[in-house]
Short mmCIF file of C-alpha atoms in Angstrom, two decimals:
data_model
loop_
_atom_site.label_atom_id
_atom_site.label_comp_id
_atom_site.label_asym_id
_atom_site.label_seq_id
_atom_site.Cartn_x
_atom_site.Cartn_y
_atom_site.Cartn_z
CA MET A 1 17.97 -4.96 32.57
CA THR A 2 19.71 -3.02 29.81
CA PRO A 3 19.65 0.69 30.70
CA ILE A 4 17.82 2.99 28.30
CA PRO A 5 19.59 6.22 27.33
CA PRO A 6 17.50 9.38 27.74
CA ALA A 7 15.31 10.16 24.75
CA PRO A 8 16.24 13.37 22.92
CA ILE A 9 13.74 16.21 23.33
CA PRO A 10 11.83 16.81 20.06
CA ALA A 11 12.51 20.03 18.19
CA MET A 12 10.49 23.08 19.08
CA GLY A 13 7.41 23.85 16.97
CA VAL A 14 4.23 21.86 16.51
CA PRO A 15 4.08 19.25 19.29
CA THR A 16 4.70 15.71 18.07
CA ILE A 17 2.93 14.29 21.13
CA ALA A 18 -0.78 14.65 21.80
CA LEU A 19 -2.20 13.63 25.16
CA VAL A 20 -5.91 12.86 24.86
CA MET A 21 -7.79 12.89 28.17
CA ASP A 22 -10.80 10.57 28.27
CA PRO A 23 -11.92 11.03 31.90
CA HIS A 24 -15.02 8.83 31.66
CA ASP A 25 -13.43 6.00 29.64
CA ASP A 26 -15.86 6.71 26.80
CA ALA A 27 -16.03 3.83 24.33
CA ALA A 28 -16.24 6.39 21.51
CA HIS A 29 -12.55 7.20 21.97
CA THR A 30 -11.50 3.57 21.76
CA HIS A 31 -13.74 2.86 18.76
CA ALA A 32 -12.51 5.95 16.89
CA ALA A 33 -8.86 5.13 17.52
CA LEU A 34 -9.25 1.49 16.47
CA ALA A 35 -11.23 2.47 13.38
CA ALA A 36 -8.40 4.78 12.30
CA HIS A 37 -5.86 1.93 12.36
CA HIS A 38 -4.66 1.45 8.78
CA PRO A 39 -0.96 0.54 8.33
CA PRO A 40 -0.90 1.10 4.52
CA SER A 41 -1.87 4.73 5.21
CA GLY A 42 0.78 5.09 7.92
CA ARG A 43 -1.65 4.99 10.87
CA ILE A 44 -1.10 2.50 13.70
CA THR A 45 -3.32 2.08 16.76
CA LEU A 46 -1.63 0.17 19.58
CA HIS A 47 -3.89 -1.43 22.17
CA PRO A 48 -1.44 -2.95 24.72
CA GLY A 49 -2.21 -6.47 25.84
CA PRO A 50 -3.86 -6.61 29.28
CA GLY A 51 -1.81 -7.88 32.20
CA THR A 52 1.58 -7.09 30.66
CA THR A 53 4.03 -4.52 31.98
CA SER A 54 7.38 -5.31 30.33
CA ASP A 55 8.73 -3.11 27.56
CA THR A 56 9.46 -6.22 25.46
CA ALA A 57 5.79 -7.22 25.58
CA LEU A 58 4.86 -3.73 24.39
CA ALA A 59 7.29 -4.11 21.48
CA HIS A 60 5.61 -7.42 20.59
CA ASP A 61 2.22 -5.65 20.67
CA LEU A 62 3.60 -2.97 18.36
CA LEU A 63 4.96 -5.57 15.92
CA ALA A 64 1.55 -7.25 15.88
CA ALA A 65 -0.12 -3.88 15.21
CA LEU A 66 2.29 -3.40 12.31
CA GLY A 67 1.05 -6.70 10.87
CA ARG A 68 4.16 -8.72 11.80
CA PRO A 69 4.37 -11.91 13.87
CA PRO A 70 5.56 -10.64 17.25
CA LEU A 71 8.41 -13.12 17.87
CA LEU A 72 11.82 -12.89 16.19
CA PRO A 73 13.48 -16.24 15.38
CA GLY A 74 17.18 -16.85 15.81
CA ARG A 75 19.86 -16.35 18.43
CA PHE A 76 21.21 -12.92 19.28
CA PRO A 77 24.70 -12.04 20.58
CA SER A 78 23.41 -10.09 23.58
CA GLY A 79 20.96 -12.82 24.57
CA ARG A 80 18.19 -10.22 24.31
CA GLN A 81 15.60 -10.33 21.58
CA PRO A 82 15.90 -6.99 19.70
CA ALA A 83 12.14 -6.50 19.47
CA TRP A 84 12.24 -2.71 19.79
CA GLU A 85 14.95 -2.45 17.15
CA ALA A 86 12.82 -4.56 14.80
CA ALA A 87 9.71 -2.46 15.50
CA THR A 88 11.67 0.76 14.91
CA ALA A 89 13.01 -0.63 11.64
CA TRP A 90 9.52 -1.47 10.34
CA VAL A 91 8.07 1.87 11.49
CA THR A 92 10.87 3.61 9.58
CA ALA A 93 10.59 1.49 6.43
CA GLN A 94 6.82 1.29 5.95
CA PRO A 95 6.70 4.29 6.79
CA VAL A 96 4.42 4.95 9.77
CA THR A 97 3.57 8.60 10.42
CA ARG A 98 1.08 8.33 13.28
CA LEU A 99 0.97 6.04 16.33
CA THR A 100 -1.97 6.10 18.77
CA VAL A 101 -1.52 4.27 22.09
CA LEU A 102 -4.66 3.38 24.02
CA ARG A 103 -4.69 2.75 27.80
CA ALA A 104 -1.71 5.10 28.17
CA HIS A 105 -2.50 5.59 31.87
CA ARG A 106 -1.17 2.05 32.42
CA LEU A 107 2.24 2.72 30.86
CA THR A 108 5.20 2.12 33.14
CA ALA A 109 8.14 4.52 33.16
CA ARG A 110 10.20 2.10 31.04
CA ARG A 111 7.43 1.62 28.48
CA THR A 112 6.90 5.38 28.23
CA GLU A 113 10.62 5.91 27.71
CA ARG A 114 10.62 3.32 24.93
CA LEU A 115 7.78 5.13 23.15
CA LEU A 116 9.62 8.46 23.46
CA GLN A 117 12.72 6.82 22.01
CA LEU A 118 10.65 5.51 19.12
CA LEU A 119 9.34 9.03 18.50
CA ALA A 120 12.83 10.54 18.64
CA GLY A 121 14.26 7.91 16.29
CA THR A 122 11.51 7.91 13.67
CA GLY A 123 9.77 11.30 13.81
CA ILE A 124 6.28 9.80 14.08
CA HIS A 125 3.39 11.68 15.68
CA LEU A 126 2.51 10.02 18.99
CA THR A 127 -0.99 10.21 20.50
CA LEU A 128 -1.41 8.89 24.05
CA VAL A 129 -4.96 8.26 25.25
CA CYS A 130 -5.42 8.42 29.04
CA HIS A 131 -8.77 6.92 30.07
CA ARG A 132 -8.75 8.50 33.54
CA PRO A 133 -9.75 11.90 35.01
CA ARG A 134 -6.18 12.62 36.10
CA LEU A 135 -2.78 11.83 34.65
CA PRO A 136 -0.80 9.16 36.55
CA ALA A 137 2.40 10.44 38.17
CA THR A 138 4.61 8.26 35.93
CA LEU A 139 3.19 9.66 32.70
CA HIS A 140 3.02 13.21 34.09
CA GLN A 141 6.73 13.10 34.99
CA ALA A 142 7.74 11.64 31.60
CA LEU A 143 5.83 14.27 29.63
CA GLN A 144 7.23 17.20 31.58
CA ALA A 145 10.47 16.96 29.59
CA VAL A 146 8.86 16.98 26.13
CA ASP A 147 6.66 19.37 24.19
CA HIS A 148 3.09 18.06 24.01
CA ALA A 149 -0.50 19.17 23.52
CA VAL A 150 -3.35 18.21 25.87
CA ILE A 151 -6.67 17.39 24.17
CA THR A 152 -9.85 17.24 26.25
CA ASP A 153 -12.53 17.41 23.54
CA PHE A 154 -13.61 14.31 21.58
CA GLU A 155 -14.07 16.20 18.31
CA ALA A 156 -10.56 17.61 18.59
CA ALA A 157 -9.20 14.17 19.50
CA GLN A 158 -10.61 12.71 16.28
CA HIS A 159 -8.24 14.94 14.33
CA TYR A 160 -5.35 13.00 15.88
CA TYR A 161 -6.94 9.59 15.34
CA ASP A 162 -8.06 10.07 11.74
CA GLY A 163 -6.09 10.32 8.52
CA PRO A 164 -6.62 9.98 4.77
CA PRO A 165 -9.44 7.49 4.07
CA ALA A 166 -8.42 3.94 3.27
CA HIS A 167 -8.78 2.81 -0.32
CA VAL A 168 -12.19 1.28 -0.89
CA ASP A 169 -10.67 -1.80 -2.53
CA ASP A 170 -8.50 -2.65 0.49
CA VAL A 171 -11.06 -4.96 2.10
CA ASP A 172 -11.60 -6.84 -1.15
CA ASP A 173 -7.84 -7.11 -1.70
CA VAL A 174 -7.32 -8.60 1.76
CA ALA A 175 -10.19 -11.07 1.36
CA ASP A 176 -8.84 -12.17 -2.00
CA SER A 177 -5.30 -12.53 -0.63
CA VAL A 178 -6.51 -14.72 2.22
CA ARG A 179 -8.12 -17.07 -0.29
CA ARG A 180 -4.77 -17.38 -2.10
CA SER A 181 -2.53 -17.48 0.97
CA ARG A 182 -2.29 -21.27 1.26
CA ARG A 183 -1.08 -21.83 -2.30
CA TRP A 184 2.60 -22.32 -3.01
CA ILE A 185 4.35 -19.77 -5.20
CA THR A 186 7.10 -21.53 -7.15
CA LEU A 187 9.97 -19.18 -7.98
CA PRO A 188 13.02 -20.30 -10.01
CA ALA A 189 15.06 -17.49 -8.39
CA LEU A 190 15.15 -19.61 -5.20
CA ASP A 191 17.02 -22.44 -6.96
CA ARG A 192 20.38 -21.34 -5.59
CA LEU A 193 19.26 -20.32 -2.09
CA VAL A 194 20.69 -23.59 -0.81
CA SER A 195 23.97 -23.71 -2.67
CA TYR A 196 27.34 -25.05 -1.66
CA ALA A 197 29.29 -22.21 -3.16
CA SER A 198 30.65 -18.74 -1.57
CA CYS A 199 35.14 -2.90 -2.70
CA ALA A 200 32.97 -1.38 -5.14
CA PRO A 201 31.24 -4.03 -7.22
CA LEU A 202 30.23 -3.31 -10.80
CA PRO A 203 26.65 -3.92 -11.95
CA ILE A 204 25.86 -7.60 -12.30
CA VAL A 205 26.64 -9.17 -15.68
CA TRP A 206 24.70 -12.39 -16.19
CA ARG A 207 27.47 -14.52 -17.72
CA HIS A 208 27.37 -17.71 -15.68
CA ARG A 209 23.65 -18.04 -15.05
CA SER A 210 20.42 -16.63 -16.36
CA GLN A 211 18.93 -13.51 -14.82
CA PRO A 212 15.99 -14.25 -12.48
CA ALA A 213 12.72 -13.39 -14.15
CA SER A 214 11.16 -10.19 -12.84
CA LEU A 215 8.04 -10.84 -10.78
CA THR A 216 4.76 -9.70 -12.25
CA ALA A 217 3.07 -6.86 -10.37
CA HIS A 218 0.50 -9.29 -8.97
CA THR A 219 3.10 -11.86 -7.82
CA ALA A 220 5.33 -9.14 -6.35
CA TRP A 221 2.39 -7.80 -4.33
CA GLU A 222 1.52 -11.28 -3.05
CA VAL A 223 5.15 -12.13 -2.21
CA ALA A 224 5.57 -8.84 -0.32
CA ARG A 225 2.34 -9.46 1.60
CA ARG A 226 3.40 -12.98 2.56
CA LEU A 227 6.82 -11.84 3.75
CA ALA A 228 5.25 -9.08 5.85
CA ASP A 229 2.76 -11.54 7.37
CA SER A 230 5.31 -14.29 8.05
CA THR A 231 8.07 -12.66 10.09
CA ALA A 232 8.92 -9.63 12.18
CA HIS A 233 12.64 -10.15 11.58
CA PRO A 234 13.80 -7.42 9.15
CA ARG A 235 17.00 -9.26 8.29
CA LEU A 236 15.32 -12.54 7.35
CA ALA A 237 12.56 -10.81 5.39
CA ALA A 238 15.14 -8.80 3.43
CA ALA A 239 17.31 -11.87 2.84
CA LEU A 240 14.45 -13.81 1.26
CA ALA A 241 13.41 -10.77 -0.79
CA ALA A 242 17.01 -10.37 -1.99
CA ALA A 243 17.16 -14.04 -2.95
CA LEU A 244 14.23 -13.45 -5.30
CA PHE A 245 15.68 -10.51 -7.24
CA THR A 246 19.32 -11.72 -7.23
CA GLY A 247 18.91 -15.51 -7.50
CA ALA A 248 21.95 -15.67 -5.19
CA SER A 249 22.98 -18.47 -2.85
CA PHE A 250 22.73 -18.12 0.91
CA GLN A 251 26.53 -17.85 1.11
CA GLN A 252 26.43 -14.81 -1.18
CA LEU A 253 23.55 -13.22 0.73
CA ALA A 254 25.54 -13.59 3.95
CA THR A 255 28.35 -11.42 2.52
CA ALA A 256 26.21 -8.26 2.44
CA GLY A 257 26.95 -5.70 5.13
CA LEU A 258 25.31 -2.40 5.96
CA ARG A 259 27.58 -0.50 3.57
CA ASP A 260 26.52 -2.75 0.68
CA TYR A 261 23.02 -1.30 0.37
CA ASP A 262 22.51 2.10 -1.25
CA ASP A 263 18.92 3.17 -0.72
CA ALA A 264 19.16 6.29 -2.88
CA ALA A 265 20.47 4.31 -5.87
CA ALA A 266 18.38 1.20 -5.02
CA LYS A 267 21.46 -1.05 -5.35
CA LEU A 268 22.56 -4.08 -3.32
CA ALA A 269 26.12 -5.40 -3.52
CA LEU A 270 26.91 -9.07 -2.93
CA HIS A 271 30.43 -10.47 -2.76
CA ASP A 272 32.05 -13.52 -4.31
CA ARG A 273 35.77 -12.83 -4.15
CA ALA A 274 36.64 -16.33 -5.28
CA ARG A 275 34.51 -15.67 -8.39
CA TYR A 276 32.76 -19.00 -7.89
CA THR A 277 29.58 -17.65 -9.45
CA ASP A 278 29.29 -13.96 -10.36
CA GLY A 279 32.16 -12.25 -8.59
CA CYS A 280 31.40 -9.17 -6.51
CA ALA A 281 28.46 -7.44 -8.17
CA ALA A 282 25.76 -4.83 -7.59
CA TYR A 283 22.10 -5.73 -8.17
CA PRO A 284 19.21 -3.32 -8.80
CA VAL A 285 16.56 -3.52 -6.07
CA PRO A 286 13.00 -3.60 -7.44
CA GLY A 287 10.38 -1.33 -5.92
CA TRP A 288 8.47 -4.07 -4.10
CA ALA A 289 11.62 -5.16 -2.19
CA ARG A 290 12.81 -1.75 -1.00
CA ILE A 291 10.69 -1.68 2.15
CA PHE A 292 12.41 -4.88 3.30
CA MET A 293 15.89 -3.58 2.46
CA ARG A 294 15.24 -0.29 4.28
CA ALA A 295 13.98 -2.15 7.35
CA ALA A 296 17.05 -4.42 7.35
CA ALA A 297 19.41 -1.44 7.03
CA CYS A 298 17.69 0.38 9.89
CA PHE A 299 17.74 -2.82 11.99
CA ALA A 300 21.49 -3.30 11.37
CA ARG A 301 22.19 0.24 12.60
CA LEU A 302 20.07 -0.22 15.73
CA VAL A 303 21.31 -3.61 16.96
CA LEU A 304 24.36 -2.78 19.01
CA GLY A 305 27.24 -5.24 19.27
CA ASP A 306 26.24 -7.02 16.07
CA ASP A 307 28.55 -7.41 13.08
CA GLN A 308 26.20 -5.20 11.03
CA ALA A 309 25.32 -8.06 8.70
CA LEU A 310 22.57 -6.76 6.47
CA LEU A 311 20.75 -9.87 5.30
CA ALA A 312 21.84 -13.03 7.07
CA ALA A 313 24.32 -14.41 9.56
CA PRO A 314 26.03 -17.79 9.01
CA GLY A 315 23.61 -19.58 11.35
CA ASP A 316 20.44 -18.19 9.76
CA LEU A 317 19.95 -20.67 6.91
CA THR A 318 17.52 -22.90 8.82
CA HIS A 319 15.46 -19.88 9.91
CA LEU A 320 15.48 -18.53 6.35
CA LEU A 321 14.20 -21.79 4.88
CA ARG A 322 11.56 -22.02 7.60
CA LEU A 323 10.43 -18.49 6.73
CA ALA A 324 10.17 -19.39 3.04
CA GLU A 325 8.07 -22.43 3.86
CA THR A 326 5.86 -20.42 6.22
CA ALA A 327 5.29 -17.92 3.40
CA MET A 328 4.80 -20.86 1.00
CA LEU A 329 7.54 -19.74 -1.38
CA ARG A 330 9.66 -22.48 -2.95
CA PRO A 331 11.94 -23.23 -5.89
CA PRO A 332 10.79 -25.55 -8.70
CA GLN A 333 10.25 -29.05 -7.36
CA PRO A 334 11.14 -32.50 -8.78
CA PRO A 335 8.69 -34.22 -11.12
CA ALA A 336 5.54 -35.54 -9.46
CA ALA A 337 6.63 -39.20 -9.76
CA ARG A 338 8.55 -39.32 -6.48
CA PRO A 339 8.52 -41.77 -3.56
CA ALA A 340 5.45 -41.37 -1.37
CA ASP A 341 7.49 -40.41 1.71
CA ARG A 342 8.78 -37.32 -0.13
CA ALA A 343 5.48 -36.16 -1.54
CA ASP A 344 4.98 -33.31 0.94
CA ARG A 345 8.63 -32.40 1.48
CA ILE A 346 10.18 -29.29 -0.03
CA GLU A 347 13.44 -30.14 -1.79
CA TRP A 348 15.58 -27.02 -1.75
CA ASP A 349 18.67 -28.38 -3.49
CA TRP A 350 17.04 -30.56 -6.17
CA ARG A 351 18.25 -28.35 -9.04
CA GLU A 352 21.74 -28.18 -7.55
CA GLN A 353 21.88 -31.97 -7.33
CA GLN A 354 20.84 -32.24 -10.97
CA GLU A 355 23.62 -29.86 -11.99
CA ALA A 356 26.15 -31.82 -9.94
CA LYS A 357 25.07 -35.09 -11.62
CA ARG A 358 25.47 -33.59 -15.07
CA TYR A 359 28.92 -32.30 -14.16
CA ASP A 360 29.95 -35.70 -12.77
CA ALA A 361 28.69 -37.37 -15.94
CA MET A 362 30.91 -35.07 -18.02
CA LEU A 363 33.91 -36.11 -15.88
CA GLY A 364 33.00 -39.80 -15.96
CA VAL A 365 32.37 -40.01 -12.21
CA PRO A 366 30.24 -43.08 -11.30
CA GLU A 367 26.74 -42.11 -10.13
CA LYS A 368 26.13 -42.48 -6.39
CA PRO A 369 23.25 -44.72 -5.28
CA SER A 370 20.03 -42.83 -4.53
CA ARG A 371 19.23 -42.06 -0.90
CA GLY A 372 15.56 -42.59 -1.58
#
């Protein structure tokens, strides 16, 4: 197993860890903690899956609590799925301010250390609920090194579970989004995602292609929701978001490194040194996409031994297209009159093929027979 470095001790002052003692395993504690779970308000309640003891499984539970699919697609240089790095990135980007962990008396030493690392890296408030009369030795030993408060009264414990009330329209918004979730969103900005093309860049000047249309507030909200629901991988989510506001090809997206995103200025730089399309240029990042860019930047800093690619690695194209199809986001499709065997297939490079045919026609190149 990869060793875990010791977690830094939180700064002195108000304890960032609350230990709630529930000696009789009162259902009121569990119900109150679960009722307080509301990610949009920065409150996460983690109820670890029964029968699991690995720290990776706990990271998957945390990703699920954050509203992300728990598995990360792709291959990783270390051979280890960076689930904790992904969870930390999303906690930082959303942002999450309060994490409540139920069944804390079952935490192993490694799981406890992972949670303390998460606290040290993100500054969240951590509430551990022990449903036993006495603290297990593992948890007792781990908490000796950190400042924490012990809560024995249910009324006092509710202060740590609760937060600002959720917006009354949230339930209606979710129900409405579920009804729309199985409809495709067709976005012209994805036309160049599959393209056969490939400092201090100046702001983008749209000379060689038209600027992607800005998403309406409603479409932006729906796209952001679908991306959040469709993957836990910060890099892939950010890559697809970037494709929408830049209209760039995958090859251009793959040029972005950690230094190419400026969160304060909300700018993303993409490179095209051969000037095949736009040259090296900086793109403004719209508000709806910033959570994904922040998560990707945090993820790039956390994944050790990686090349610090921000959005995509060369082998990620298949995973990126699969994510887009899972989220039901696609570029404009060919006219409806197509062969029956292609009726349900997404054609990613249809527009590119049309452009290539027009270019060949200008040069007098004979048209190739159709593959259909």
